mmCIF file with all atom_site columns, C-alpha atoms in Angstrom:
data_model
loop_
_atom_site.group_PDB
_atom_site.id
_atom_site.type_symbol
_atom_site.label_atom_id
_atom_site.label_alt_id
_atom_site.label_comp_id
_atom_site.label_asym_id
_atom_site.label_entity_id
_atom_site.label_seq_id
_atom_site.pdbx_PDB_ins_code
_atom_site.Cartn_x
_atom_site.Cartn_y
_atom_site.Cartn_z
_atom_site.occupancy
_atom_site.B_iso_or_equiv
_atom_site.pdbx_formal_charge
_atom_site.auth_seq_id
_atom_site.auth_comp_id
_atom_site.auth_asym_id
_atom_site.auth_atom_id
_atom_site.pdbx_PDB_model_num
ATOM 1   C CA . UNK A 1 1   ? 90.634  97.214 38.776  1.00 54.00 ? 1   UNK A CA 1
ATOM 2   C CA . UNK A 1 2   ? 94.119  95.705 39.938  1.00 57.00 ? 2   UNK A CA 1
ATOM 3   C CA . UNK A 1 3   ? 96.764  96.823 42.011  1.00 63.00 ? 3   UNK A CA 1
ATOM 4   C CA . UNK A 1 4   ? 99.914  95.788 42.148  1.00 60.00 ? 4   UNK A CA 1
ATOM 5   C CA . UNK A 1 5   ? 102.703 96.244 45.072  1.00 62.00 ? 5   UNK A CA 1
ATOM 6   C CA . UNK A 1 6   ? 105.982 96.837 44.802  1.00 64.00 ? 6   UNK A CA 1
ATOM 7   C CA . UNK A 1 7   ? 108.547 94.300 44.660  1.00 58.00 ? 7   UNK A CA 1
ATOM 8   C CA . UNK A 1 8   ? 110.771 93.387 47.435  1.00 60.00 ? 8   UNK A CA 1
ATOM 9   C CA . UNK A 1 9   ? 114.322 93.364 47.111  1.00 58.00 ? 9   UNK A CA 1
ATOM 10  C CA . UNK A 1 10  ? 114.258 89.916 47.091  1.00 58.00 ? 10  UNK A CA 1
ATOM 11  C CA . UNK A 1 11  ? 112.133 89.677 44.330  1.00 55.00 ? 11  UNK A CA 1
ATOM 12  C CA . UNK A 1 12  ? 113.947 92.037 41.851  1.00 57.00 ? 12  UNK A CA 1
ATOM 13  C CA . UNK A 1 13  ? 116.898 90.395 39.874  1.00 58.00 ? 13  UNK A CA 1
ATOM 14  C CA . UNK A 1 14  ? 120.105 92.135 39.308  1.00 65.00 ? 14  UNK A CA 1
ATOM 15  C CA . UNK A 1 15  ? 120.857 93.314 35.830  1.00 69.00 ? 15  UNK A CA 1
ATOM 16  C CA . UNK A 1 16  ? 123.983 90.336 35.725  1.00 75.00 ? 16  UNK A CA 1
ATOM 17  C CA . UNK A 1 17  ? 121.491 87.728 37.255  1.00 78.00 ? 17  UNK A CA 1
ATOM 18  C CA . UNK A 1 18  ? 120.570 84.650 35.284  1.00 75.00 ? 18  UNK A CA 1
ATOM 19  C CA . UNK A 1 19  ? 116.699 83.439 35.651  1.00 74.00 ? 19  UNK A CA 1
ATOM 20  C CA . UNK A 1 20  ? 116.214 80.705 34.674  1.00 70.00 ? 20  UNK A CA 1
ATOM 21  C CA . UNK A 1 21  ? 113.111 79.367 34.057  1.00 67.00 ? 21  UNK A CA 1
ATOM 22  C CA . UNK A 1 22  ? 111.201 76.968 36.781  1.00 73.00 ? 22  UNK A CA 1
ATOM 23  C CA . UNK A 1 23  ? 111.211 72.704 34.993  1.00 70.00 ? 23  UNK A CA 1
ATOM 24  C CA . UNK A 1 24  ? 113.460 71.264 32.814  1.00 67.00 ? 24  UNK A CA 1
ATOM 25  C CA . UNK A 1 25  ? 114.037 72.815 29.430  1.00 64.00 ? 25  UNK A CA 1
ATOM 26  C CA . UNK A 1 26  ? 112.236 71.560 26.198  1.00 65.00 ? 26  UNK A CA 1
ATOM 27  C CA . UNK A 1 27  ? 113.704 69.846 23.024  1.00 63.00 ? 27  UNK A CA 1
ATOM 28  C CA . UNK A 1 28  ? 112.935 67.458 20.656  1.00 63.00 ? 28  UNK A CA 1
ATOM 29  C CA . UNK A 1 29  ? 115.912 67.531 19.066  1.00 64.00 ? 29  UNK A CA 1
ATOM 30  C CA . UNK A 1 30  ? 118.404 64.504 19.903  1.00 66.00 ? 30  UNK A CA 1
ATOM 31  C CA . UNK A 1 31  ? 121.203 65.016 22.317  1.00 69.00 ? 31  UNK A CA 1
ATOM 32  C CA . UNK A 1 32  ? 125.448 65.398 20.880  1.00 69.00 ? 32  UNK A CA 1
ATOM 33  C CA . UNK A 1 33  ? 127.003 62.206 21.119  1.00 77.00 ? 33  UNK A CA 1
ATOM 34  C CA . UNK A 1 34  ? 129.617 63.859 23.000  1.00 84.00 ? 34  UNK A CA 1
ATOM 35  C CA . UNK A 1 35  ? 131.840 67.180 23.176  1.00 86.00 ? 35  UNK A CA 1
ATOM 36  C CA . UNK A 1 36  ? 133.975 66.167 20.290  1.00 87.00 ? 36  UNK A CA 1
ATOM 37  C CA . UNK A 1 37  ? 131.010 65.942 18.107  1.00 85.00 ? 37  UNK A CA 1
ATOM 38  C CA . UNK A 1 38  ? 130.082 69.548 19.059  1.00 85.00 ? 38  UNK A CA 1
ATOM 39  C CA . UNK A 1 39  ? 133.454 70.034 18.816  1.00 90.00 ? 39  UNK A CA 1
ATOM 40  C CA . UNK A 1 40  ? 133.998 69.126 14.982  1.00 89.00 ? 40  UNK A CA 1
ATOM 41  C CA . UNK A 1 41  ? 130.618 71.171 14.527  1.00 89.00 ? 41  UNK A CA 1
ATOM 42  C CA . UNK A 1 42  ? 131.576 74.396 15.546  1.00 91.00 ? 42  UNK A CA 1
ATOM 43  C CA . UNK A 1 43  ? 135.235 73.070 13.455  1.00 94.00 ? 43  UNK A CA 1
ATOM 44  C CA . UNK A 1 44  ? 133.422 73.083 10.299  1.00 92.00 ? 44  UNK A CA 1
ATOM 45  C CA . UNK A 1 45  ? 131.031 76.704 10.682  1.00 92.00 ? 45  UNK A CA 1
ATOM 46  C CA . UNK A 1 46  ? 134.588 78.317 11.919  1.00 95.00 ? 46  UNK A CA 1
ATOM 47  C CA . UNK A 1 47  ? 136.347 76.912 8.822   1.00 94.00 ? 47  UNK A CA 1
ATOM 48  C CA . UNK A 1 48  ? 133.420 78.146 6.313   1.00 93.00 ? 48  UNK A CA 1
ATOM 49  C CA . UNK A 1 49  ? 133.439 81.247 8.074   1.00 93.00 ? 49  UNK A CA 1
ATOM 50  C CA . UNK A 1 50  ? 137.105 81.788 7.373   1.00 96.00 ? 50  UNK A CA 1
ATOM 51  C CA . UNK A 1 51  ? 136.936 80.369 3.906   1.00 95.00 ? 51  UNK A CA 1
ATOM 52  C CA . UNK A 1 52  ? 134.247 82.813 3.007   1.00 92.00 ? 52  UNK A CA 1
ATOM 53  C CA . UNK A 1 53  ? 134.954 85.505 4.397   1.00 92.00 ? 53  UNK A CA 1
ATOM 54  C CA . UNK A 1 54  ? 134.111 87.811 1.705   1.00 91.00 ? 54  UNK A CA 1
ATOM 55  C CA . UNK A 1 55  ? 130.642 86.025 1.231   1.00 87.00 ? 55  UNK A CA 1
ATOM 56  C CA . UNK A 1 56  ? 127.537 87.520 2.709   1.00 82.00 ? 56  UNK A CA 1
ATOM 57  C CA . UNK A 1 57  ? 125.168 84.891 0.811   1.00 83.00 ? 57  UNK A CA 1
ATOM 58  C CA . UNK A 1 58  ? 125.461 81.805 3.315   1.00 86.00 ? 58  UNK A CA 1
ATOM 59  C CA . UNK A 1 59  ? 124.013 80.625 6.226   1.00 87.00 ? 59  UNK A CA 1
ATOM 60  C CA . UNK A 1 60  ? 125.832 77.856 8.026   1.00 88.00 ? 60  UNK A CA 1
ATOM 61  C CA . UNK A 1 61  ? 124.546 76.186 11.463  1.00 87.00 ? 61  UNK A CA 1
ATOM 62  C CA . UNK A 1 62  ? 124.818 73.168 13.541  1.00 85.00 ? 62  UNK A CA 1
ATOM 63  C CA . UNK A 1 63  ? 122.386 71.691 15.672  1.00 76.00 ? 63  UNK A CA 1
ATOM 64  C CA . UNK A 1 64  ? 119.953 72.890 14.766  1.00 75.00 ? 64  UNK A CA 1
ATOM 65  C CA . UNK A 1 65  ? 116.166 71.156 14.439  1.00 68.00 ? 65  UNK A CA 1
ATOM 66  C CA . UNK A 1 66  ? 114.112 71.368 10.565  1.00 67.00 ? 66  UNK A CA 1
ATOM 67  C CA . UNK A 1 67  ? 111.018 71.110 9.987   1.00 63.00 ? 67  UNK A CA 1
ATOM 68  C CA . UNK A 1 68  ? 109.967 70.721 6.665   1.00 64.00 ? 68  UNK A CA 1
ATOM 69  C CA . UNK A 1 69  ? 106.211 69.951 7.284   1.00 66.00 ? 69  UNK A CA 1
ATOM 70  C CA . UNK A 1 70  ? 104.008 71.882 9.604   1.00 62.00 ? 70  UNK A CA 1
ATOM 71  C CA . UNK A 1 71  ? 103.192 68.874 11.697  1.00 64.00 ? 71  UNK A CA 1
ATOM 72  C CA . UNK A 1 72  ? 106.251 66.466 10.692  1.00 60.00 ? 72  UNK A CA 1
ATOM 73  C CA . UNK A 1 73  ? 106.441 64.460 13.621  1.00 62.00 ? 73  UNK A CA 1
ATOM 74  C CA . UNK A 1 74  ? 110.471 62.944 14.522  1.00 60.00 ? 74  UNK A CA 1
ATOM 75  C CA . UNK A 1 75  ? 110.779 59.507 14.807  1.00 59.00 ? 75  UNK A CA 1
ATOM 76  C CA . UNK A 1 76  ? 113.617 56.703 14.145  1.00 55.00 ? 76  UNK A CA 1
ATOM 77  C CA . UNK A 1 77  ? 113.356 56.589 10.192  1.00 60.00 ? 77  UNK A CA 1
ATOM 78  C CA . UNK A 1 78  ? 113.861 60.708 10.189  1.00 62.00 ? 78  UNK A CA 1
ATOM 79  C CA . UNK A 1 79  ? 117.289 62.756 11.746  1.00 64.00 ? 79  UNK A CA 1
ATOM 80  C CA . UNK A 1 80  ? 117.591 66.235 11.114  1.00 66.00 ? 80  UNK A CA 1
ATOM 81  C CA . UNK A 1 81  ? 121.503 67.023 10.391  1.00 69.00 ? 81  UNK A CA 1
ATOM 82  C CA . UNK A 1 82  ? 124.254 67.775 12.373  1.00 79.00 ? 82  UNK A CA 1
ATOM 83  C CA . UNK A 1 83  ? 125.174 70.680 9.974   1.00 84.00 ? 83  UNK A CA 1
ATOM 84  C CA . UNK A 1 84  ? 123.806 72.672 7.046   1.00 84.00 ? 84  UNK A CA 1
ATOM 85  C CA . UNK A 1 85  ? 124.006 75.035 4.886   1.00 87.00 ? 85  UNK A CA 1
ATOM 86  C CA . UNK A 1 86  ? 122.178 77.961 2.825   1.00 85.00 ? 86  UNK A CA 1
ATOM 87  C CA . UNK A 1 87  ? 123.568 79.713 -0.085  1.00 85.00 ? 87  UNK A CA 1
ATOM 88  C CA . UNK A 1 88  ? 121.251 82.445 -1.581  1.00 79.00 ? 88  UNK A CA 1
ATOM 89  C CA . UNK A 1 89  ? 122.634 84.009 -4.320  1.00 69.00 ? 89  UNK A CA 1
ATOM 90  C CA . UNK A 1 90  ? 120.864 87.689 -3.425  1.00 61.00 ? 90  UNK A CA 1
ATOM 91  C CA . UNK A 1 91  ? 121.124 89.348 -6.488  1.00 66.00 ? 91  UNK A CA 1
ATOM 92  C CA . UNK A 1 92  ? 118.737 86.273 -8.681  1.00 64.00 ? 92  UNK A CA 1
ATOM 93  C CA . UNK A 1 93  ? 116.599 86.872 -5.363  1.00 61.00 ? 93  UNK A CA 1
ATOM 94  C CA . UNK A 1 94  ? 116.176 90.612 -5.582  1.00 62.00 ? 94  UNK A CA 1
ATOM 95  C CA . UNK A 1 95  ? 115.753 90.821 -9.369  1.00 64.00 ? 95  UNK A CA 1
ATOM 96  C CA . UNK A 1 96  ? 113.243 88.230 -9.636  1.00 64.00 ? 96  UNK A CA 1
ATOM 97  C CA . UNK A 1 97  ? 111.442 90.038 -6.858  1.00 60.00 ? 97  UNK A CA 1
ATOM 98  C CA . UNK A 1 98  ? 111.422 93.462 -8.741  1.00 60.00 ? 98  UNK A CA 1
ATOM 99  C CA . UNK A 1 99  ? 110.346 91.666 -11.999 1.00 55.00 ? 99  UNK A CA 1
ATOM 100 C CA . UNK A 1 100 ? 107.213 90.254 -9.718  1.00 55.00 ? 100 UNK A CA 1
ATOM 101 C CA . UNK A 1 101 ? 106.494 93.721 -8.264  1.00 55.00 ? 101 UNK A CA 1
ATOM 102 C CA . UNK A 1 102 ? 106.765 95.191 -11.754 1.00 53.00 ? 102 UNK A CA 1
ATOM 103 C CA . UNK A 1 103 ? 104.037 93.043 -13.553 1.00 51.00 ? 103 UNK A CA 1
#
């Protein structure tokens, strides 16, 4: 059986308080050259946004890390991009599903 105590107020964080996590954080993903690169990233999502912003088929990110093996390992020869996108045109997606489910 365990017990536990009651934490002191020392111990409890506030609801605005930021923990952060003990070490440095983990990535394997390669650093921004610099602010202007992140800079022109978030550019180019803000400008697809606007441009369509009557689509609700896209996904568009920066920075992001892609794996397209289970154990793909990084190394000099391979760079995952800056940017991509996804376009899924949701209505192919859907019917092919319902033909699927209907067999």
């Amino acid at each position: 059986m365990t017990t536990t105590q009651p934490l002191s107020p020392s111990q409890t964080a506030r609801k605005d308080q930021i923990i952060f996590p003990k070490g440095e954080f983990w990535s394997d993903e390669p650093p921004l050259e610099s602010n202007l690169h992140l800079t022109q990233i978030i550019l180019l999502i803000k400008c697809l946004e606007w441009l369509w912003q009557d689509r609700e088929d896209y996904f568009a990110t920066g920075n992001l890390t892609i794996y397209y093996r289970p154990n793909q390992k990084k190394s000099e020869y391979f760079r995952g991009p800056d940017f991509f996108v996804v376009l899924l045109r949701l209505n192919n997606y859907l019917n092919r599903h319902r033909m699927n489910t209907l067999r």
